[in-house]
Each structure stands twice: as structure tokens, then as C-alpha cells.
PDB file of C-alpha atoms in Angstrom:
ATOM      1  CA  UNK A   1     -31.621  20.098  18.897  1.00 48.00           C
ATOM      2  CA  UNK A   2     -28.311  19.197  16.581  1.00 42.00           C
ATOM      3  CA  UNK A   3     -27.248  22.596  16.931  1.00 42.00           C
ATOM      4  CA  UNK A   4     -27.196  22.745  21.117  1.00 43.00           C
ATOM      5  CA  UNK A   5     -25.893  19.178  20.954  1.00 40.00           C
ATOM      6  CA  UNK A   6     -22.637  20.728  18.755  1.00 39.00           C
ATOM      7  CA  UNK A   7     -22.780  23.958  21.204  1.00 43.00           C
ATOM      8  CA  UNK A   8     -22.482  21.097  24.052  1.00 41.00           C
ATOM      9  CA  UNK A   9     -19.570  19.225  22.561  1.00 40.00           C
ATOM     10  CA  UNK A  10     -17.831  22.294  21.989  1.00 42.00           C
ATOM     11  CA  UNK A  11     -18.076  23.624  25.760  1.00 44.00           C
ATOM     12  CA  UNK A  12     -17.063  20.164  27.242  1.00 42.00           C
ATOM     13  CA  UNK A  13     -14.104  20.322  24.527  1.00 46.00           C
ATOM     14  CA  UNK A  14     -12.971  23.561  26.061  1.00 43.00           C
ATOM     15  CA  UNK A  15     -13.852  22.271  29.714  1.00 41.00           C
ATOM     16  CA  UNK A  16     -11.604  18.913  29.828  1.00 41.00           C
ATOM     17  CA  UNK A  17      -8.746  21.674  27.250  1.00 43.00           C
ATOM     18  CA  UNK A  18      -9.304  19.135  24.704  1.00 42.00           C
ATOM     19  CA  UNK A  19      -8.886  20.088  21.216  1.00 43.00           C
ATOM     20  CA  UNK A  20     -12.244  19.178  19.051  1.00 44.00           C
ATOM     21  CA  UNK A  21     -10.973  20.232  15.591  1.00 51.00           C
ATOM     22  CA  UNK A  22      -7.618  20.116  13.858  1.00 90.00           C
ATOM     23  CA  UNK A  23      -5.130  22.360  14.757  1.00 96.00           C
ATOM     24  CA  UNK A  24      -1.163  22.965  15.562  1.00 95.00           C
ATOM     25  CA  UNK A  25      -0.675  23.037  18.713  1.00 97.00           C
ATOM     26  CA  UNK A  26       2.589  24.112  20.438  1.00 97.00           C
ATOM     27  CA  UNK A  27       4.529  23.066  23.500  1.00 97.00           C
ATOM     28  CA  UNK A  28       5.469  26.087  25.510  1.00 97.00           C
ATOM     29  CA  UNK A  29       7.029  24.453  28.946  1.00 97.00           C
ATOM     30  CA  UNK A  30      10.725  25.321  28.272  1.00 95.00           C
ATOM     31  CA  UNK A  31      11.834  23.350  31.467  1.00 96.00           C
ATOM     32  CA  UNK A  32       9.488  20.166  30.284  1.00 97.00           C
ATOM     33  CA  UNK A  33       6.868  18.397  31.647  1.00 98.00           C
ATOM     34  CA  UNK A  34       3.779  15.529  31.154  1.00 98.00           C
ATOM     35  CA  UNK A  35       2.037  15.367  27.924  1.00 98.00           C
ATOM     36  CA  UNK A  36      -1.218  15.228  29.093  1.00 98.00           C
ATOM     37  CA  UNK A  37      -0.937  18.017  31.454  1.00 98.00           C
ATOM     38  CA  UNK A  38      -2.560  20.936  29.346  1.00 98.00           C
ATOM     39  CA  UNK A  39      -1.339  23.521  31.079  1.00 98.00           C
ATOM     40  CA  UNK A  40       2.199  22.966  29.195  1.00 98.00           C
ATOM     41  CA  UNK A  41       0.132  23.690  25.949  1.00 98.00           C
ATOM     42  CA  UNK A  42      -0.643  26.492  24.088  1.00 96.00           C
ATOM     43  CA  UNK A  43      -3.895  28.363  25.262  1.00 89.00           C
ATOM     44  CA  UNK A  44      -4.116  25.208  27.378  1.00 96.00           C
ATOM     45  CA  UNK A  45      -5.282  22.540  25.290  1.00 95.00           C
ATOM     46  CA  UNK A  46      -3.450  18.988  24.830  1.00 97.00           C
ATOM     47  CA  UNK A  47      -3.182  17.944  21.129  1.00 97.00           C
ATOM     48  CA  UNK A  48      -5.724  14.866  20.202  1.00 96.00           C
ATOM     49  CA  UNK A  49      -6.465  12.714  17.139  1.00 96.00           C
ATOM     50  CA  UNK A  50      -6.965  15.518  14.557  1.00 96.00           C
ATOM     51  CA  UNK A  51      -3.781  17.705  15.682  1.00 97.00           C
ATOM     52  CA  UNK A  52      -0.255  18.557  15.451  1.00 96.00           C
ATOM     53  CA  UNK A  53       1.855  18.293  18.491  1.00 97.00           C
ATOM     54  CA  UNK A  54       4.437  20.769  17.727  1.00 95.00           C
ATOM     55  CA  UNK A  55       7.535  21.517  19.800  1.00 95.00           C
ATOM     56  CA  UNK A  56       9.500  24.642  18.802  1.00 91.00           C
ATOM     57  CA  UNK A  57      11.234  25.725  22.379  1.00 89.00           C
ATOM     58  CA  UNK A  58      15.267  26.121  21.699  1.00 90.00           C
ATOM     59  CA  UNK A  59      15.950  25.068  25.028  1.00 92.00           C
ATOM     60  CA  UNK A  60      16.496  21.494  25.697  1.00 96.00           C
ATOM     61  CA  UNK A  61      13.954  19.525  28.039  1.00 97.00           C
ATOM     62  CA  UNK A  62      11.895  15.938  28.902  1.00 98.00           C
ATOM     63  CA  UNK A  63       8.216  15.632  27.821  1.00 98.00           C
ATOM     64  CA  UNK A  64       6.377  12.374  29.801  1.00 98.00           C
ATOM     65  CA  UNK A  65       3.601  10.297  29.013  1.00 98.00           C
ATOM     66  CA  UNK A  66       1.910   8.855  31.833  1.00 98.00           C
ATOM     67  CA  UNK A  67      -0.267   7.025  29.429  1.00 98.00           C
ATOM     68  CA  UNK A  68      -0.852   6.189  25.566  1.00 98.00           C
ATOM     69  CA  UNK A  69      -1.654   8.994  23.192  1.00 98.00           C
ATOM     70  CA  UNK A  70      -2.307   9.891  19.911  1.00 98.00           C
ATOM     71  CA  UNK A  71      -1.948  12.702  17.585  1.00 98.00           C
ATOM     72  CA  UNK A  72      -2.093  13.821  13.852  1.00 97.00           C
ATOM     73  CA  UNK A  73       1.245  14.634  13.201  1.00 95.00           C
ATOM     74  CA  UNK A  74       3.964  15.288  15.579  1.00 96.00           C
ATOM     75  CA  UNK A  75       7.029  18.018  14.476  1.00 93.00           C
ATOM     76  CA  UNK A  76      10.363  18.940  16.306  1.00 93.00           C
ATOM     77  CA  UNK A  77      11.706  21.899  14.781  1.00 89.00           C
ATOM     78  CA  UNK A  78      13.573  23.367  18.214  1.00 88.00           C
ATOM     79  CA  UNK A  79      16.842  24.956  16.928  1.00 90.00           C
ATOM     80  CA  UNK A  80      20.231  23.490  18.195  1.00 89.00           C
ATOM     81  CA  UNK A  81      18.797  21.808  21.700  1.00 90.00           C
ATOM     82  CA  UNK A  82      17.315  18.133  22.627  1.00 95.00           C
ATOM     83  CA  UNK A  83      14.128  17.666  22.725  1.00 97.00           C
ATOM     84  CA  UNK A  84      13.456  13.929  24.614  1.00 98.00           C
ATOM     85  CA  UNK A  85       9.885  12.283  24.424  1.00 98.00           C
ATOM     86  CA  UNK A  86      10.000  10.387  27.329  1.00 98.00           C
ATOM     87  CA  UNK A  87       6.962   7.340  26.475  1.00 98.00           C
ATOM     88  CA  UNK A  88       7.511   5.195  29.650  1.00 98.00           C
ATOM     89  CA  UNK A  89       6.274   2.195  28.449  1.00 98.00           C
ATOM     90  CA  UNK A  90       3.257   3.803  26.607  1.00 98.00           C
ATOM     91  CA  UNK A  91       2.475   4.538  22.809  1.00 98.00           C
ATOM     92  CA  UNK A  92       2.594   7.397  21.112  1.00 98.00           C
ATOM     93  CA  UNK A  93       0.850   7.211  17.507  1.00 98.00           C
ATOM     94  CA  UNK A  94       1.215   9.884  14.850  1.00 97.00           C
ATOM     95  CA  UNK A  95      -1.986   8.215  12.615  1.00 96.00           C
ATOM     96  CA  UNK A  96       0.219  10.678   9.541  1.00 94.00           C
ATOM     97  CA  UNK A  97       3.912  11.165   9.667  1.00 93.00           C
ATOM     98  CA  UNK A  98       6.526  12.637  12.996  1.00 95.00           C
ATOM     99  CA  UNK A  99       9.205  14.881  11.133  1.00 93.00           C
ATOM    100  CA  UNK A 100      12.436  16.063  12.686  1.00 94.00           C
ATOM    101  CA  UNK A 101      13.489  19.531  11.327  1.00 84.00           C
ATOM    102  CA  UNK A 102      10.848  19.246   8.651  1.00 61.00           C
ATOM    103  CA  UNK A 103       7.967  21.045   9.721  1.00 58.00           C
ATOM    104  CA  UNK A 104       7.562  24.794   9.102  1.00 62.00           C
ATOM    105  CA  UNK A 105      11.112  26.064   9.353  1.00 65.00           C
ATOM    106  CA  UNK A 106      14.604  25.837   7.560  1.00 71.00           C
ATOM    107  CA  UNK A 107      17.905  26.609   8.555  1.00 78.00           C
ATOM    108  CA  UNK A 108      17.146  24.784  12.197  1.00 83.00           C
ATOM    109  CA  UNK A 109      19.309  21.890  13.597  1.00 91.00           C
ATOM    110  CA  UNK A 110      16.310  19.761  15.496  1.00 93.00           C
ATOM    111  CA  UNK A 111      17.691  16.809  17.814  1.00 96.00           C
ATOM    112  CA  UNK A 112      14.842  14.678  19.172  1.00 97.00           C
ATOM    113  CA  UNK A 113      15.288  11.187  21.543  1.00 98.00           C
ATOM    114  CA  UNK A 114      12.667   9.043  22.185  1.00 98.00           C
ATOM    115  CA  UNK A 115      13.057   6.133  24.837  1.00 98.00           C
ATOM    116  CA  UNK A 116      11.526   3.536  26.375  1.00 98.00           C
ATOM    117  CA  UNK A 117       8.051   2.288  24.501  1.00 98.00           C
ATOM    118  CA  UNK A 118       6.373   2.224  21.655  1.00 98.00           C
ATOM    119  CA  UNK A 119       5.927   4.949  18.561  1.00 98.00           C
ATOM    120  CA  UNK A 120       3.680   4.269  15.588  1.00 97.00           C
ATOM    121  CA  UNK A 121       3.884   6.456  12.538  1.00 96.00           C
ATOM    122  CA  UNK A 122       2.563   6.643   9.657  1.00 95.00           C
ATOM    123  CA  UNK A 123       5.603   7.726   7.764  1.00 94.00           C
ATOM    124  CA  UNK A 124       8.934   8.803   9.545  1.00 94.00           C
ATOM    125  CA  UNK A 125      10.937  11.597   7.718  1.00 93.00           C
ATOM    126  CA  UNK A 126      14.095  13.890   8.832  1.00 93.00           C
ATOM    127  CA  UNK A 127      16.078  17.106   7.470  1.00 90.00           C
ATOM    128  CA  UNK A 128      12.559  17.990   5.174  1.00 82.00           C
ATOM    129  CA  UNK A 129      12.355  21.917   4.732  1.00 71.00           C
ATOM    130  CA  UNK A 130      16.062  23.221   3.075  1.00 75.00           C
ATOM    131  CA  UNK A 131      19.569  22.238   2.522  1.00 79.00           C
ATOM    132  CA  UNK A 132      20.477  24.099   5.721  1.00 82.00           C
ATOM    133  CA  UNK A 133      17.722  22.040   7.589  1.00 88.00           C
ATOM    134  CA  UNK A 134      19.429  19.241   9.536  1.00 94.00           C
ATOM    135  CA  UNK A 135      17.029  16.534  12.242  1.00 94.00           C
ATOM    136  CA  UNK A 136      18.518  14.047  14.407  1.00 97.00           C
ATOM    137  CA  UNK A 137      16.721  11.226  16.251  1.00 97.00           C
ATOM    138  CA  UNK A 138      17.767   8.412  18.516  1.00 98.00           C
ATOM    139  CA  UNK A 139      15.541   6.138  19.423  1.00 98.00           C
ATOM    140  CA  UNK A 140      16.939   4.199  22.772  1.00 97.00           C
ATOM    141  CA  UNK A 141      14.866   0.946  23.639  1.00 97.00           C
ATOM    142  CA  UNK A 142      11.535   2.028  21.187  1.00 97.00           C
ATOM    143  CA  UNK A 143       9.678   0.323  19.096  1.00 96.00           C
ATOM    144  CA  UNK A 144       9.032   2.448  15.916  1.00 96.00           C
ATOM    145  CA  UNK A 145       6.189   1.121  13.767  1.00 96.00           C
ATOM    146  CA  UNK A 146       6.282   3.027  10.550  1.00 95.00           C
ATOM    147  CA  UNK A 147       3.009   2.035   8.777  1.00 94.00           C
ATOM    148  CA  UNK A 148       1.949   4.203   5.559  1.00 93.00           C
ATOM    149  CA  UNK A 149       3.613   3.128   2.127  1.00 88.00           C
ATOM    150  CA  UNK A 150       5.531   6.582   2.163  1.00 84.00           C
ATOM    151  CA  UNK A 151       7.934   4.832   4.967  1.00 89.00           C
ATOM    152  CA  UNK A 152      10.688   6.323   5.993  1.00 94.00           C
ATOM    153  CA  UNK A 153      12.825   9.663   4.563  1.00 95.00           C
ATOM    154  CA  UNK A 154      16.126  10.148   6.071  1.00 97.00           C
ATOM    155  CA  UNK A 155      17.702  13.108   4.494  1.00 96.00           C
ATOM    156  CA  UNK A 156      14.942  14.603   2.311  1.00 93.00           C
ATOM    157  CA  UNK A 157      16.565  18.155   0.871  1.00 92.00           C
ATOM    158  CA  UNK A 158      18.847  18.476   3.983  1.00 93.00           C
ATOM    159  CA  UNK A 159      20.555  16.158   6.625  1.00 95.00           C
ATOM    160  CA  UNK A 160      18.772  13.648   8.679  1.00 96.00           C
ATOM    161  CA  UNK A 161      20.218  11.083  10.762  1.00 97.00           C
ATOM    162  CA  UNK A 162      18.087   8.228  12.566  1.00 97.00           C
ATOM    163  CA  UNK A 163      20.219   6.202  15.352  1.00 97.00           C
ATOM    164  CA  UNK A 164      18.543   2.643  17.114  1.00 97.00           C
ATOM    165  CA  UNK A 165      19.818   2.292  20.551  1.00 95.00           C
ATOM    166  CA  UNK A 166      19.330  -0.021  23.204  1.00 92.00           C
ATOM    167  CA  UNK A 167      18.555  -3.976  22.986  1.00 88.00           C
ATOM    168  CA  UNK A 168      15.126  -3.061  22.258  1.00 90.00           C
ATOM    169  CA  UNK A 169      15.635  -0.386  19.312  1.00 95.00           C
ATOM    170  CA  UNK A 170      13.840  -1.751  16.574  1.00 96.00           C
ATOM    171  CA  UNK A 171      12.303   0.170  13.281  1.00 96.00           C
ATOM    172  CA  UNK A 172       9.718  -2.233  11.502  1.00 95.00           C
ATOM    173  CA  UNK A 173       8.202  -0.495   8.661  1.00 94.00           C
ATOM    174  CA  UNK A 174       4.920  -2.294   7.119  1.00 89.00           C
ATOM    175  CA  UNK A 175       3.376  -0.055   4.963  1.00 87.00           C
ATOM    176  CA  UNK A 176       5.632  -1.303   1.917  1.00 85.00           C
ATOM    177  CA  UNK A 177       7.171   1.289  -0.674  1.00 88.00           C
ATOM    178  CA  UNK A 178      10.841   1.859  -0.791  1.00 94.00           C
ATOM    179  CA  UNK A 179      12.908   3.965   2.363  1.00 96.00           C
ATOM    180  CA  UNK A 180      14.951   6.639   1.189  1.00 97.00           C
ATOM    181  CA  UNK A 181      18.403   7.929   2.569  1.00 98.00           C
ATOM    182  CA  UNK A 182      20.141  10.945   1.059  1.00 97.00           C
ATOM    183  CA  UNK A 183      17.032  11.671  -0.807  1.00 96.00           C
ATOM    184  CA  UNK A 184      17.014  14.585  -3.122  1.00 95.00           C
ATOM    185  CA  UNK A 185      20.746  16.061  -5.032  1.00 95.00           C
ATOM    186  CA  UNK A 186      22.428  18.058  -1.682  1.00 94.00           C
ATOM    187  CA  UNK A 187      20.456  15.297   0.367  1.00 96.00           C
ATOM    188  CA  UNK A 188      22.977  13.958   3.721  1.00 97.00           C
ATOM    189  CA  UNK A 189      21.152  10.764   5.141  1.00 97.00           C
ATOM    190  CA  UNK A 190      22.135   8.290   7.269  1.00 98.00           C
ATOM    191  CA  UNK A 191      20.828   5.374   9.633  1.00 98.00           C
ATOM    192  CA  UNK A 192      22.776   3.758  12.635  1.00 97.00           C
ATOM    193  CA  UNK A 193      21.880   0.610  14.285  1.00 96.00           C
ATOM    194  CA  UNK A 194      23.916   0.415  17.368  1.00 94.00           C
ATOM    195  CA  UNK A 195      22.049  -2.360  19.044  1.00 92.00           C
ATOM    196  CA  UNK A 196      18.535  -3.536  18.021  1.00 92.00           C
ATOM    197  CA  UNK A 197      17.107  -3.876  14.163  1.00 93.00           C
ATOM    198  CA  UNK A 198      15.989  -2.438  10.973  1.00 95.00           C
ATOM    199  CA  UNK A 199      12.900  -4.699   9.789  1.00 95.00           C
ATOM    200  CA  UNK A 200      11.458  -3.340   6.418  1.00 93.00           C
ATOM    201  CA  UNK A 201       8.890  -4.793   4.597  1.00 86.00           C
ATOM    202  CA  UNK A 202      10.022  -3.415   1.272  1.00 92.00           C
ATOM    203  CA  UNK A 203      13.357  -1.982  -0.159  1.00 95.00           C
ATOM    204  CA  UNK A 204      15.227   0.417   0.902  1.00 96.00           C
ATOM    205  CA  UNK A 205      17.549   2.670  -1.212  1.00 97.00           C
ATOM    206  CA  UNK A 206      20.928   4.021   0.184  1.00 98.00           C
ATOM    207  CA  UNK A 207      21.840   7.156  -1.484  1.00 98.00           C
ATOM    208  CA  UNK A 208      19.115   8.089  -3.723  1.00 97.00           C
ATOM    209  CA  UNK A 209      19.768  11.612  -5.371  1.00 97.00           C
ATOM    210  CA  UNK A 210      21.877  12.370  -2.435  1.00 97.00           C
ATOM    211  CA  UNK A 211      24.180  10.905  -0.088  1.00 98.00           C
ATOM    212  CA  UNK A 212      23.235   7.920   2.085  1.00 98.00           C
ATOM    213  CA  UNK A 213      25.171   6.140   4.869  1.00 98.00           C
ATOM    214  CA  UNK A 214      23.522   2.834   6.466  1.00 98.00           C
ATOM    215  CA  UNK A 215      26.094   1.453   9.555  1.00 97.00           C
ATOM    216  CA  UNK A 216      25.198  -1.844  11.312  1.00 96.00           C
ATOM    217  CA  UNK A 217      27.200  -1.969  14.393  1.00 95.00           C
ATOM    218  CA  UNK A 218      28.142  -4.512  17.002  1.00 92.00           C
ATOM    219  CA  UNK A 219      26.968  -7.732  14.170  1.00 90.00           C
ATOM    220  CA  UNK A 220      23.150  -6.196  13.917  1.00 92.00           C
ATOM    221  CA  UNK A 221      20.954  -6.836  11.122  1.00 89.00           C
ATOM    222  CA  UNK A 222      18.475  -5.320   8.203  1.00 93.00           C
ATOM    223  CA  UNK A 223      16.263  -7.064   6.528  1.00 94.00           C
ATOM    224  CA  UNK A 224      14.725  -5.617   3.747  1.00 95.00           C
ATOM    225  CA  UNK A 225      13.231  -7.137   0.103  1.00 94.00           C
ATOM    226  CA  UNK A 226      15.704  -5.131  -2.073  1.00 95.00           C
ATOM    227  CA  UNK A 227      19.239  -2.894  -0.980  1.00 96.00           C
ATOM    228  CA  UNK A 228      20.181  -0.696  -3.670  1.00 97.00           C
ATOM    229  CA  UNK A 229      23.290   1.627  -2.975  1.00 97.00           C
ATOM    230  CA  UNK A 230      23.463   4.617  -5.042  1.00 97.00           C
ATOM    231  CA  UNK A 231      20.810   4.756  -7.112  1.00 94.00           C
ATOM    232  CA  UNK A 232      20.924   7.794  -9.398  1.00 95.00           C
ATOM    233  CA  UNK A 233      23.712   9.565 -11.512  1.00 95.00           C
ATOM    234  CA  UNK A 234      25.919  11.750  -8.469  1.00 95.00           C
ATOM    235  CA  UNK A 235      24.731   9.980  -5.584  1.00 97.00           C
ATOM    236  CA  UNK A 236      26.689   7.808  -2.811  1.00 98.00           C
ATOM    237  CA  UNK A 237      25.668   5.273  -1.127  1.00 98.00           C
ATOM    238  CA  UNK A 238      27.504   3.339   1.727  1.00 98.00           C
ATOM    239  CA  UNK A 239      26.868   0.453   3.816  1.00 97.00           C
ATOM    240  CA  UNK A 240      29.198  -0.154   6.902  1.00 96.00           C
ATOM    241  CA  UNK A 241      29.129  -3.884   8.709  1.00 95.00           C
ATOM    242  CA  UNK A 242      30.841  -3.923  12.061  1.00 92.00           C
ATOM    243  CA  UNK A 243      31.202  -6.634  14.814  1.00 88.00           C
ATOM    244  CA  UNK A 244      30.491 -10.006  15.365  1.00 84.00           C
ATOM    245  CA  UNK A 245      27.931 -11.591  12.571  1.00 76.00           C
ATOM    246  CA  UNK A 246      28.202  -8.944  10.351  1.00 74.00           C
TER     247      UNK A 246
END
């Protein structure tokens, strides 16, 4: 009986192209497209809970969500395009980390903008795989909740760059631990609030290893437990105020 209910679950998996089982699964609509349409999946199945959304297409394009989702992981690693995630008021949850040129790949310049609702994370990290890797990602009018205690790495081995845009930009990171910028020796990091604002629950550490830039624009606002700027032997650390209030 247990095995024809599995053989069941299984065939209406494959039915509704639903993934049952964790696996990477890769965008392959070049022009974009909706999320939740499988058809713009590889082998026709739309990532769910257990997977990995992965978008590799070097062309630049617009993936929409007509609705909340939620994923394992999610990882840009398209090579010298933009890649925009589109939420339209939805969520998008990665229940373990979204990485920007730090999946599978090095040498790749990933660009990635998100707009318009909300993203929840577990942990939020950029520039991961080699010195020559280098992620970008603006966030324009989202809501990023970063929850795990790993937080955020800007600028792990190679260059990563997070930008807030938009009155509603905000970053609020929960989970506790300390946010790294410029995080390893060779390390480029560096965050930019343009309009919204940076709300950790824990420290944050400009310049660990590496080099780490954090710019508050137009009078905007961190708030963090503990700001430590250059933290190791041969790092650099800045912090640039700008605007009204800063």
C-alpha cells in the first residue's frame, strides 16, 4: 500500500511539473518570463521547497511572480548581463541562502535586481567562488529579510556589491552573527544605501580580511549593535555619510 501511495505522489509530482525531491533546477527562457510557468524550466519542472532555482542564461531578461514562492536556494551566476526578479508585491523565500556570482562558477560577472516586494533569505552572500568572481544586486523598493546567523557576505573571495533603492529598500537581518564586507585577503565589498535602510540585529564588520566600502546616501541610516572598520592586519574599511542627517 506505502509503496503505490509513493508511486502516486511521484506521478502527480510529474503531472502538475512539480519537483518532489531536491534538485538544481535551471532557467532556460533567455527572453524571460513567469516563475511559475514550468515550461521556462528545465525538463519542465518549477523549483519548490527542496530546490535550487538557478539562472545561468548570459542574456539579460525579467522573471515574474504572479504569486509567493519558495525555494531552497536561489543562484545567479549569468555572465556579464541583468538578470531582474520581478516579485510584484509577492515573496520570494530562499529557506537557505540567494548568492550572486557564488554558485558553481568563477570568473563570471553576475548582476541581479530585484524590485517591488518582499525576499526572505536565510543568509545573503555575493562575489563567493574566486577572485575573478564579481555579483551585483540592487534591490529597488524590497524588503530583504535575511534570517540565519550566517547573515550577510558581501565580497567573500571576490567582489560583491549590494545597492538599496527606492523609499522602500530596506535589509533587516535577524538571525544575529556579524555581516561581513570585503571578506577574505583580495576580498572587494561594498554596500550602498541610496534611499531606504540597513537594520541589523548584530554587528557588522567593514573590511574584514579584505576591502569594505559602506556609503549612506541622501542622510539614510544603519543601525547595527557593533561597526568595526578594518578589522584585520591589510584590510580597509570605509564608511561614507552623505546628505541631510548624516
Amino acid at each position: 500500500m506505502t509503496k503505490r501511495i509513493v508511486q502516486w505522489m511521484l506521478l502527480l509530482g510529474c503531472t502538475l511539473g512539480v519537483s518532489v525531491q531536491g534538485a538544481t533546477i535551471a532557467w532556460t527562457n533567455r527572453t524571460g518570463g513567469t516563475f511559475s510557468d514550468s515550461i521556462n524550466w528545465a525538463s519542465g519542472v518549477t523549483p519548490g521547497l527542496l530546490d535550487l532555482a538557478h539562472f545561468t542564461n548570459n542574456s539579460s531578461y525579467t522573471v515574474n511572480l504572479t504569486g509567493n514562492a519558495t525555494v531552497h536556494e536561489g543562484r545567479l551566476d549569468a555572465d556579464g548581463s541583468v538578470v531582474t526578479i520581478n516579485l510584484g508585491g509577492y515573496t520570494w523565500t530562499a529557506t537557505n541562502a540567494f548568492y550572486v556570482s557564488g554558485g558553481s562558477f568563477g570568473g563570471r560577472t553576475s548582476t541581479a535586481l530585484v524590485t517591488n516586494g518582499i525576499m526572505t533569505t536565510r543568509a545573503l552572500q555575493l562575489g563567493a567562488v574566486a577572485s575573478s568572481s564579481a555579483g551585483y544586486l540592487t534591490l529597488r523598493n524590497v524588503s530583504n529579510n535575511v534570517t540565519g546567523s550566517g547573515g550577510m557576505a558581501v565580497g567573500i573571495t571576490g567582489t560583491g556589491s549590494v545597492t538599496l533603492a527606492g523609499s522602500q529598500a530596506m535589509i533587516y537581518a535577524t538571525g544575529g552573527g556579524t555581516h561581513l564586507i570585503g571578506q577574505n585577503a583580495g576580498a572587494v565589498g561594498e554596500i550602498v544605501v541610496s534611499n531606504g535602510l540597513l537594520n541589523l540585529n548584530s554587528a557588522i564588520n567593514v573590511g574584514h580580511s579584505g576591502k569594505g566600502t559602506l556609503v549612506l546616501d541622501n542622510g539614510t541610516n544603519i543601525i547595527a549593535s557593533t561597526l568595526t572598520i578594518g578589522s584585520l592586519a591589510g584590510s580597509e574599511g570605509r564608511v561614507n555619510m552623505t546628505g541631510d542627517g548624516a
